[in-house]
Amino acid sequence: MLKLSNIQTFYGNIRALKGVSMEISEGEIITLIGANGAGKTTTLMSVSGIAPPRFGEIHFMGEAIHTMSPDRIVSLGICHVPEGRRIFPYLTVMENLDMGAFLRNDKENIEKDMEYIFTLFPILADRRNQAGGTLSGGEQQMLAISRALMARPRLLMMDEPSLGLAPIIVRRIFDIIQQINIENKTTIFLVEQNANLALKVAHRGYVMENGRITLTDSAENLLSNEAVKKAYLGL
Ligand code: ATP
């Protein structure tokens, strides 16, 4: 579904990605793990067109997307939930969800999807008329994920969904990530510092160090890999 071929992404003269290749098949949950500054966020921003690669190619469903604008990439069905959530603070929960659906024409299904989201995150139903900016951190993360789901993405990319959240909320969010993958067959590309958690929900994983992929394997094998355990699992 998604193929990154030897991409190099720069910030001015800084080469953040030094030739990254990855493949994600439809229906998979893939996680990209690595230390601070390894290039994980840059990888997602390269796919979504915010930080397009200077060299290399990215294909989605066989189509080259590395030269497309971010809005065109969204319209193909790629949604990016950035780190730090970024919901619309002055819009209500329902207005935020409506914004997620703005590219859709199937109005009759939008309401149904909103009801589905309220079953995933009942707290958002209780808060539907409250301004997004007044929600707790965990609720804002739920809203950010829900807003992306309203676009009915084929590929959902999430950057550090666990960041700054209480363990009980993190578990809920990771359960939902699995549920979305199973129920909607949404393909998920998950960037996480919490490698232990990410590898428990993912099918496969990639390890990134200093702008390069250094290891890839099934999530199960990565969880029992001695080098991964030592560097990323704190074991
Ligand atoms: P973290 O887990 O800390 O978020 P990361 O793996 O997501 O880290 P990136 O944010 O992709 O890493 O950063 C990769 C490298 O690119 C880092 O060295 C970072 O300092 C650099 N970088 C990121 N954004 C910019 C920017 N806007 N301008 C210059 N350098 C940047």
PDB file of N, CA, C and O in Angstrom, residues 161-227:
ATOM      1  N   PRO A 161       1.067   8.847  19.933  1.00  0.00           N
ATOM      2  CA  PRO A 161      -0.233   9.024  20.591  1.00  0.00           C
ATOM      3  C   PRO A 161      -0.175   8.895  22.110  1.00  0.00           C
ATOM      4  O   PRO A 161      -1.076   9.368  22.790  1.00  0.00           O
ATOM      5  N   SER A 162       0.873   8.290  22.656  1.00  0.00           N
ATOM      6  CA  SER A 162       0.922   8.084  24.110  1.00  0.00           C
ATOM      7  C   SER A 162       1.551   9.263  24.855  1.00  0.00           C
ATOM      8  O   SER A 162       1.527   9.306  26.085  1.00  0.00           O
ATOM      9  N   LEU A 163       2.087  10.214  24.106  1.00  0.00           N
ATOM     10  CA  LEU A 163       2.897  11.271  24.726  1.00  0.00           C
ATOM     11  C   LEU A 163       2.132  12.056  25.801  1.00  0.00           C
ATOM     12  O   LEU A 163       1.097  12.651  25.532  1.00  0.00           O
ATOM     13  N   GLY A 164       2.688  12.047  27.001  1.00  0.00           N
ATOM     14  CA  GLY A 164       2.155  12.864  28.090  1.00  0.00           C
ATOM     15  C   GLY A 164       0.838  12.396  28.681  1.00  0.00           C
ATOM     16  O   GLY A 164       0.194  13.139  29.417  1.00  0.00           O
ATOM     17  N   LEU A 165       0.418  11.163  28.368  1.00  0.00           N
ATOM     18  CA  LEU A 165      -0.873  10.707  28.878  1.00  0.00           C
ATOM     19  C   LEU A 165      -0.712   9.685  30.007  1.00  0.00           C
ATOM     20  O   LEU A 165       0.274   8.949  30.062  1.00  0.00           O
ATOM     21  N   ALA A 166      -1.714   9.655  30.879  1.00  0.00           N
ATOM     22  CA  ALA A 166      -1.709   8.686  31.986  1.00  0.00           C
ATOM     23  C   ALA A 166      -1.809   7.266  31.417  1.00  0.00           C
ATOM     24  O   ALA A 166      -2.477   7.049  30.402  1.00  0.00           O
ATOM     25  N   PRO A 167      -1.158   6.293  32.084  1.00  0.00           N
ATOM     26  CA  PRO A 167      -1.126   4.918  31.572  1.00  0.00           C
ATOM     27  C   PRO A 167      -2.501   4.341  31.233  1.00  0.00           C
ATOM     28  O   PRO A 167      -2.653   3.657  30.228  1.00  0.00           O
ATOM     29  N   ILE A 168      -3.513   4.667  32.009  1.00  0.00           N
ATOM     30  CA  ILE A 168      -4.839   4.080  31.758  1.00  0.00           C
ATOM     31  C   ILE A 168      -5.436   4.614  30.447  1.00  0.00           C
ATOM     32  O   ILE A 168      -6.072   3.891  29.689  1.00  0.00           O
ATOM     33  N   ILE A 169      -5.168   5.885  30.149  1.00  0.00           N
ATOM     34  CA  ILE A 169      -5.652   6.503  28.902  1.00  0.00           C
ATOM     35  C   ILE A 169      -4.865   5.927  27.717  1.00  0.00           C
ATOM     36  O   ILE A 169      -5.417   5.645  26.655  1.00  0.00           O
ATOM     37  N   VAL A 170      -3.571   5.753  27.948  1.00  0.00           N
ATOM     38  CA  VAL A 170      -2.724   5.200  26.880  1.00  0.00           C
ATOM     39  C   VAL A 170      -3.221   3.808  26.498  1.00  0.00           C
ATOM     40  O   VAL A 170      -3.358   3.491  25.307  1.00  0.00           O
ATOM     41  N   ARG A 171      -3.540   2.999  27.487  1.00  0.00           N
ATOM     42  CA  ARG A 171      -4.032   1.638  27.199  1.00  0.00           C
ATOM     43  C   ARG A 171      -5.319   1.700  26.388  1.00  0.00           C
ATOM     44  O   ARG A 171      -5.512   0.958  25.431  1.00  0.00           O
ATOM     45  N   ARG A 172      -6.207   2.612  26.776  1.00  0.00           N
ATOM     46  CA  ARG A 172      -7.487   2.779  26.065  1.00  0.00           C
ATOM     47  C   ARG A 172      -7.217   3.152  24.600  1.00  0.00           C
ATOM     48  O   ARG A 172      -7.800   2.590  23.678  1.00  0.00           O
ATOM     49  N   ILE A 173      -6.318   4.096  24.397  1.00  0.00           N
ATOM     50  CA  ILE A 173      -6.030   4.559  23.037  1.00  0.00           C
ATOM     51  C   ILE A 173      -5.416   3.426  22.199  1.00  0.00           C
ATOM     52  O   ILE A 173      -5.778   3.234  21.043  1.00  0.00           O
ATOM     53  N   PHE A 174      -4.540   2.648  22.804  1.00  0.00           N
ATOM     54  CA  PHE A 174      -3.931   1.551  22.049  1.00  0.00           C
ATOM     55  C   PHE A 174      -4.937   0.428  21.765  1.00  0.00           C
ATOM     56  O   PHE A 174      -4.878  -0.200  20.711  1.00  0.00           O
ATOM     57  N   ASP A 175      -5.864   0.208  22.676  1.00  0.00           N
ATOM     58  CA  ASP A 175      -6.945  -0.764  22.402  1.00  0.00           C
ATOM     59  C   ASP A 175      -7.755  -0.296  21.197  1.00  0.00           C
ATOM     60  O   ASP A 175      -8.123  -1.082  20.330  1.00  0.00           O
ATOM     61  N   ILE A 176      -8.043   1.011  21.173  1.00  0.00           N
ATOM     62  CA  ILE A 176      -8.849   1.566  20.073  1.00  0.00           C
ATOM     63  C   ILE A 176      -8.081   1.467  18.749  1.00  0.00           C
ATOM     64  O   ILE A 176      -8.663   1.183  17.706  1.00  0.00           O
ATOM     65  N   ILE A 177      -6.781   1.700  18.801  1.00  0.00           N
ATOM     66  CA  ILE A 177      -5.975   1.591  17.575  1.00  0.00           C
ATOM     67  C   ILE A 177      -6.145   0.189  16.982  1.00  0.00           C
ATOM     68  O   ILE A 177      -6.379   0.031  15.784  1.00  0.00           O
ATOM     69  N   GLN A 178      -6.084  -0.819  17.849  1.00  0.00           N
ATOM     70  CA  GLN A 178      -6.272  -2.199  17.370  1.00  0.00           C
ATOM     71  C   GLN A 178      -7.682  -2.414  16.842  1.00  0.00           C
ATOM     72  O   GLN A 178      -7.881  -3.059  15.806  1.00  0.00           O
ATOM     73  N   GLN A 179      -8.651  -1.854  17.561  1.00  0.00           N
ATOM     74  CA  GLN A 179     -10.064  -2.016  17.172  1.00  0.00           C
ATOM     75  C   GLN A 179     -10.331  -1.374  15.801  1.00  0.00           C
ATOM     76  O   GLN A 179     -10.995  -1.966  14.956  1.00  0.00           O
ATOM     77  N   ILE A 180      -9.773  -0.179  15.589  1.00  0.00           N
ATOM     78  CA  ILE A 180      -9.952   0.522  14.303  1.00  0.00           C
ATOM     79  C   ILE A 180      -9.372  -0.323  13.176  1.00  0.00           C
ATOM     80  O   ILE A 180      -9.933  -0.454  12.099  1.00  0.00           O
ATOM     81  N   ASN A 181      -8.220  -0.914  13.445  1.00  0.00           N
ATOM     82  CA  ASN A 181      -7.542  -1.743  12.443  1.00  0.00           C
ATOM     83  C   ASN A 181      -8.378  -2.977  12.096  1.00  0.00           C
ATOM     84  O   ASN A 181      -8.538  -3.322  10.922  1.00  0.00           O
ATOM     85  N   ILE A 182      -8.958  -3.586  13.114  1.00  0.00           N
ATOM     86  CA  ILE A 182      -9.722  -4.824  12.884  1.00  0.00           C
ATOM     87  C   ILE A 182     -11.091  -4.507  12.265  1.00  0.00           C
ATOM     88  O   ILE A 182     -11.472  -5.085  11.254  1.00  0.00           O
ATOM     89  N   GLU A 183     -11.815  -3.551  12.871  1.00  0.00           N
ATOM     90  CA  GLU A 183     -13.207  -3.297  12.431  1.00  0.00           C
ATOM     91  C   GLU A 183     -13.275  -2.582  11.090  1.00  0.00           C
ATOM     92  O   GLU A 183     -14.148  -2.854  10.284  1.00  0.00           O
ATOM     93  N   ASN A 184     -12.385  -1.619  10.865  1.00  0.00           N
ATOM     94  CA  ASN A 184     -12.482  -0.807   9.640  1.00  0.00           C
ATOM     95  C   ASN A 184     -11.429  -1.200   8.611  1.00  0.00           C
ATOM     96  O   ASN A 184     -11.353  -0.587   7.564  1.00  0.00           O
ATOM     97  N   LYS A 185     -10.579  -2.149   8.959  1.00  0.00           N
ATOM     98  CA  LYS A 185      -9.465  -2.566   8.095  1.00  0.00           C
ATOM     99  C   LYS A 185      -8.557  -1.375   7.743  1.00  0.00           C
ATOM    100  O   LYS A 185      -7.974  -1.321   6.651  1.00  0.00           O
ATOM    101  N   THR A 186      -8.506  -0.399   8.651  1.00  0.00           N
ATOM    102  CA  THR A 186      -7.642   0.759   8.410  1.00  0.00           C
ATOM    103  C   THR A 186      -6.184   0.355   8.633  1.00  0.00           C
ATOM    104  O   THR A 186      -5.861  -0.267   9.648  1.00  0.00           O
ATOM    105  N   THR A 187      -5.345   0.698   7.683  1.00  0.00           N
ATOM    106  CA  THR A 187      -3.912   0.436   7.815  1.00  0.00           C
ATOM    107  C   THR A 187      -3.328   1.509   8.734  1.00  0.00           C
ATOM    108  O   THR A 187      -3.691   2.689   8.624  1.00  0.00           O
ATOM    109  N   ILE A 188      -2.449   1.104   9.629  1.00  0.00           N
ATOM    110  CA  ILE A 188      -1.958   2.057  10.634  1.00  0.00           C
ATOM    111  C   ILE A 188      -0.438   2.101  10.657  1.00  0.00           C
ATOM    112  O   ILE A 188       0.235   1.060  10.691  1.00  0.00           O
ATOM    113  N   PHE A 189       0.056   3.323  10.618  1.00  0.00           N
ATOM    114  CA  PHE A 189       1.502   3.580  10.688  1.00  0.00           C
ATOM    115  C   PHE A 189       1.716   4.389  11.962  1.00  0.00           C
ATOM    116  O   PHE A 189       1.325   5.540  12.059  1.00  0.00           O
ATOM    117  N   LEU A 190       2.333   3.726  12.940  1.00  0.00           N
ATOM    118  CA  LEU A 190       2.407   4.266  14.287  1.00  0.00           C
ATOM    119  C   LEU A 190       3.854   4.600  14.652  1.00  0.00           C
ATOM    120  O   LEU A 190       4.720   3.726  14.618  1.00  0.00           O
ATOM    121  N   VAL A 191       4.081   5.863  15.000  1.00  0.00           N
ATOM    122  CA  VAL A 191       5.396   6.271  15.503  1.00  0.00           C
ATOM    123  C   VAL A 191       5.295   6.371  17.016  1.00  0.00           C
ATOM    124  O   VAL A 191       4.372   7.001  17.533  1.00  0.00           O
ATOM    125  N   GLU A 192       6.203   5.706  17.716  1.00  0.00           N
ATOM    126  CA  GLU A 192       6.109   5.703  19.177  1.00  0.00           C
ATOM    127  C   GLU A 192       7.474   5.644  19.854  1.00  0.00           C
ATOM    128  O   GLU A 192       8.362   4.948  19.407  1.00  0.00           O
ATOM    129  N   GLN A 193       7.571   6.385  20.956  1.00  0.00           N
ATOM    130  CA  GLN A 193       8.751   6.250  21.823  1.00  0.00           C
ATOM    131  C   GLN A 193       8.534   5.079  22.769  1.00  0.00           C
ATOM    132  O   GLN A 193       9.493   4.449  23.204  1.00  0.00           O
ATOM    133  N   ASN A 194       7.263   4.833  23.096  1.00  0.00           N
ATOM    134  CA  ASN A 194       6.937   3.718  23.977  1.00  0.00           C
ATOM    135  C   ASN A 194       6.940   2.426  23.148  1.00  0.00           C
ATOM    136  O   ASN A 194       5.907   1.922  22.716  1.00  0.00           O
ATOM    137  N   ALA A 195       8.153   1.902  22.946  1.00  0.00           N
ATOM    138  CA  ALA A 195       8.334   0.789  22.016  1.00  0.00           C
ATOM    139  C   ALA A 195       7.628  -0.467  22.499  1.00  0.00           C
ATOM    140  O   ALA A 195       7.077  -1.230  21.703  1.00  0.00           O
ATOM    141  N   ASN A 196       7.627  -0.660  23.787  1.00  0.00           N
ATOM    142  CA  ASN A 196       7.020  -1.853  24.361  1.00  0.00           C
ATOM    143  C   ASN A 196       5.537  -1.947  23.981  1.00  0.00           C
ATOM    144  O   ASN A 196       5.060  -2.945  23.461  1.00  0.00           O
ATOM    145  N   LEU A 197       4.862  -0.836  24.197  1.00  0.00           N
ATOM    146  CA  LEU A 197       3.432  -0.766  23.906  1.00  0.00           C
ATOM    147  C   LEU A 197       3.176  -0.888  22.405  1.00  0.00           C
ATOM    148  O   LEU A 197       2.293  -1.621  21.958  1.00  0.00           O
ATOM    149  N   ALA A 198       3.948  -0.141  21.627  1.00  0.00           N
ATOM    150  CA  ALA A 198       3.747  -0.124  20.173  1.00  0.00           C
ATOM    151  C   ALA A 198       3.945  -1.519  19.587  1.00  0.00           C
ATOM    152  O   ALA A 198       3.165  -1.966  18.747  1.00  0.00           O
ATOM    153  N   LEU A 199       4.975  -2.216  20.046  1.00  0.00           N
ATOM    154  CA  LEU A 199       5.253  -3.549  19.494  1.00  0.00           C
ATOM    155  C   LEU A 199       4.202  -4.567  19.931  1.00  0.00           C
ATOM    156  O   LEU A 199       4.028  -5.600  19.290  1.00  0.00           O
ATOM    157  N   LYS A 200       3.503  -4.268  21.016  1.00  0.00           N
ATOM    158  CA  LYS A 200       2.447  -5.199  21.451  1.00  0.00           C
ATOM    159  C   LYS A 200       1.210  -5.110  20.569  1.00  0.00           C
ATOM    160  O   LYS A 200       0.474  -6.077  20.446  1.00  0.00           O
ATOM    161  N   VAL A 201       0.967  -3.946  19.934  1.00  0.00           N
ATOM    162  CA  VAL A 201      -0.224  -3.853  19.060  1.00  0.00           C
ATOM    163  C   VAL A 201       0.130  -4.025  17.578  1.00  0.00           C
ATOM    164  O   VAL A 201      -0.738  -4.345  16.773  1.00  0.00           O
ATOM    165  N   ALA A 202       1.392  -3.803  17.232  1.00  0.00           N
ATOM    166  CA  ALA A 202       1.777  -3.819  15.810  1.00  0.00           C
ATOM    167  C   ALA A 202       1.982  -5.242  15.294  1.00  0.00           C
ATOM    168  O   ALA A 202       2.214  -6.172  16.069  1.00  0.00           O
ATOM    169  N   HIS A 203       1.878  -5.376  13.957  1.00  0.00           N
ATOM    170  CA  HIS A 203       2.224  -6.645  13.318  1.00  0.00           C
ATOM    171  C   HIS A 203       3.728  -6.697  13.041  1.00  0.00           C
ATOM    172  O   HIS A 203       4.374  -7.698  13.265  1.00  0.00           O
ATOM    173  N   ARG A 204       4.249  -5.599  12.538  1.00  0.00           N
ATOM    174  CA  ARG A 204       5.678  -5.533  12.221  1.00  0.00           C
ATOM    175  C   ARG A 204       6.243  -4.204  12.710  1.00  0.00           C
ATOM    176  O   ARG A 204       5.483  -3.264  12.966  1.00  0.00           O
ATOM    177  N   GLY A 205       7.561  -4.149  12.807  1.00  0.00           N
ATOM    178  CA  GLY A 205       8.173  -2.908  13.261  1.00  0.00           C
ATOM    179  C   GLY A 205       9.450  -2.597  12.508  1.00  0.00           C
ATOM    180  O   GLY A 205      10.082  -3.486  11.913  1.00  0.00           O
ATOM    181  N   TYR A 206       9.792  -1.320  12.512  1.00  0.00           N
ATOM    182  CA  TYR A 206      11.070  -0.846  11.974  1.00  0.00           C
ATOM    183  C   TYR A 206      11.771  -0.088  13.091  1.00  0.00           C
ATOM    184  O   TYR A 206      11.127   0.642  13.847  1.00  0.00           O
ATOM    185  N   VAL A 207      13.092  -0.253  13.160  1.00  0.00           N
ATOM    186  CA  VAL A 207      13.878   0.491  14.132  1.00  0.00           C
ATOM    187  C   VAL A 207      14.695   1.521  13.374  1.00  0.00           C
ATOM    188  O   VAL A 207      15.340   1.198  12.363  1.00  0.00           O
ATOM    189  N   MET A 208      14.630   2.774  13.847  1.00  0.00           N
ATOM    190  CA  MET A 208      15.349   3.853  13.165  1.00  0.00           C
ATOM    191  C   MET A 208      16.416   4.440  14.076  1.00  0.00           C
ATOM    192  O   MET A 208      16.174   4.667  15.251  1.00  0.00           O
ATOM    193  N   GLU A 209      17.603   4.630  13.517  1.00  0.00           N
ATOM    194  CA  GLU A 209      18.684   5.259  14.261  1.00  0.00           C
ATOM    195  C   GLU A 209      19.334   6.278  13.363  1.00  0.00           C
ATOM    196  O   GLU A 209      19.745   5.945  12.250  1.00  0.00           O
ATOM    197  N   ASN A 210      19.376   7.513  13.851  1.00  0.00           N
ATOM    198  CA  ASN A 210      20.139   8.536  13.152  1.00  0.00           C
ATOM    199  C   ASN A 210      19.803   8.637  11.660  1.00  0.00           C
ATOM    200  O   ASN A 210      20.694   8.677  10.810  1.00  0.00           O
ATOM    201  N   GLY A 211      18.497   8.657  11.350  1.00  0.00           N
ATOM    202  CA  GLY A 211      18.064   8.869   9.972  1.00  0.00           C
ATOM    203  C   GLY A 211      18.108   7.652   9.078  1.00  0.00           C
ATOM    204  O   GLY A 211      17.934   7.758   7.863  1.00  0.00           O
ATOM    205  N   ARG A 212      18.356   6.473   9.680  1.00  0.00           N
ATOM    206  CA  ARG A 212      18.416   5.240   8.879  1.00  0.00           C
ATOM    207  C   ARG A 212      17.632   4.119   9.552  1.00  0.00           C
ATOM    208  O   ARG A 212      17.567   4.069  10.779  1.00  0.00           O
ATOM    209  N   ILE A 213      17.070   3.211   8.740  1.00  0.00           N
ATOM    210  CA  ILE A 213      16.429   2.017   9.293  1.00  0.00           C
ATOM    211  C   ILE A 213      17.543   1.008   9.568  1.00  0.00           C
ATOM    212  O   ILE A 213      18.324   0.673   8.676  1.00  0.00           O
ATOM    213  N   THR A 214      17.615   0.544  10.810  1.00  0.00           N
ATOM    214  CA  THR A 214      18.707  -0.378  11.155  1.00  0.00           C
ATOM    215  C   THR A 214      18.206  -1.803  11.354  1.00  0.00           C
ATOM    216  O   THR A 214      19.004  -2.738  11.402  1.00  0.00           O
ATOM    217  N   LEU A 215      16.891  -1.965  11.499  1.00  0.00           N
ATOM    218  CA  LEU A 215      16.359  -3.300  11.767  1.00  0.00           C
ATOM    219  C   LEU A 215      14.879  -3.319  11.418  1.00  0.00           C
ATOM    220  O   LEU A 215      14.172  -2.340  11.650  1.00  0.00           O
ATOM    221  N   THR A 216      14.427  -4.429  10.865  1.00  0.00           N
ATOM    222  CA  THR A 216      12.984  -4.612  10.667  1.00  0.00           C
ATOM    223  C   THR A 216      12.656  -6.090  10.850  1.00  0.00           C
ATOM    224  O   THR A 216      13.441  -6.965  10.457  1.00  0.00           O
ATOM    225  N   ASP A 217      11.506  -6.333  11.487  1.00  0.00           N
ATOM    226  CA  ASP A 217      11.126  -7.722  11.766  1.00  0.00           C
ATOM    227  C   ASP A 217       9.671  -7.733  12.229  1.00  0.00           C
ATOM    228  O   ASP A 217       9.052  -6.667  12.364  1.00  0.00           O
ATOM    229  N   SER A 218       9.154  -8.920  12.503  1.00  0.00           N
ATOM    230  CA  SER A 218       7.812  -8.990  13.088  1.00  0.00           C
ATOM    231  C   SER A 218       7.895  -8.361  14.479  1.00  0.00           C
ATOM    232  O   SER A 218       8.964  -8.358  15.116  1.00  0.00           O
ATOM    233  N   ALA A 219       6.752  -7.846  14.938  1.00  0.00           N
ATOM    234  CA  ALA A 219       6.744  -7.205  16.258  1.00  0.00           C
ATOM    235  C   ALA A 219       7.157  -8.215  17.326  1.00  0.00           C
ATOM    236  O   ALA A 219       7.901  -7.885  18.262  1.00  0.00           O
ATOM    237  N   GLU A 220       6.707  -9.441  17.148  1.00  0.00           N
ATOM    238  CA  GLU A 220       7.027 -10.497  18.115  1.00  0.00           C
ATOM    239  C   GLU A 220       8.540 -10.703  18.234  1.00  0.00           C
ATOM    240  O   GLU A 220       9.092 -10.756  19.330  1.00  0.00           O
ATOM    241  N   ASN A 221       9.202 -10.781  17.078  1.00  0.00           N
ATOM    242  CA  ASN A 221      10.653 -10.987  17.098  1.00  0.00           C
ATOM    243  C   ASN A 221      11.386  -9.785  17.664  1.00  0.00           C
ATOM    244  O   ASN A 221      12.378  -9.923  18.377  1.00  0.00           O
ATOM    245  N   LEU A 222      10.887  -8.577  17.350  1.00  0.00           N
ATOM    246  CA  LEU A 222      11.555  -7.380  17.869  1.00  0.00           C
ATOM    247  C   LEU A 222      11.433  -7.320  19.395  1.00  0.00           C
ATOM    248  O   LEU A 222      12.368  -6.908  20.086  1.00  0.00           O
ATOM    249  N   LEU A 223      10.282  -7.757  19.902  1.00  0.00           N
ATOM    250  CA  LEU A 223      10.082  -7.735  21.363  1.00  0.00           C
ATOM    251  C   LEU A 223      11.070  -8.657  22.077  1.00  0.00           C
ATOM    252  O   LEU A 223      11.419  -8.417  23.230  1.00  0.00           O
ATOM    253  N   SER A 224      11.507  -9.714  21.386  1.00  0.00           N
ATOM    254  CA  SER A 224      12.437 -10.635  22.056  1.00  0.00           C
ATOM    255  C   SER A 224      13.883 -10.454  21.577  1.00  0.00           C
ATOM    256  O   SER A 224      14.771 -11.191  21.986  1.00  0.00           O
ATOM    257  N   ASN A 225      14.096  -9.438  20.721  1.00  0.00           N
ATOM    258  CA  ASN A 225      15.457  -9.172  20.224  1.00  0.00           C
ATOM    259  C   ASN A 225      16.289  -8.510  21.335  1.00  0.00           C
ATOM    260  O   ASN A 225      15.877  -7.493  21.906  1.00  0.00           O
ATOM    261  N   GLU A 226      17.456  -9.088  21.615  1.00  0.00           N
ATOM    262  CA  GLU A 226      18.257  -8.607  22.753  1.00  0.00           C
ATOM    263  C   GLU A 226      18.677  -7.140  22.599  1.00  0.00           C
ATOM    264  O   GLU A 226      18.614  -6.369  23.547  1.00  0.00           O
ATOM    265  N   ALA A 227      19.080  -6.762  21.366  1.00  0.00           N
ATOM    266  CA  ALA A 227      19.533  -5.373  21.145  1.00  0.00           C
ATOM    267  C   ALA A 227      18.367  -4.392  21.331  1.00  0.00           C
ATOM    268  O   ALA A 227      18.527  -3.318  21.909  1.00  0.00           O
TER     269      ALA A 227
END
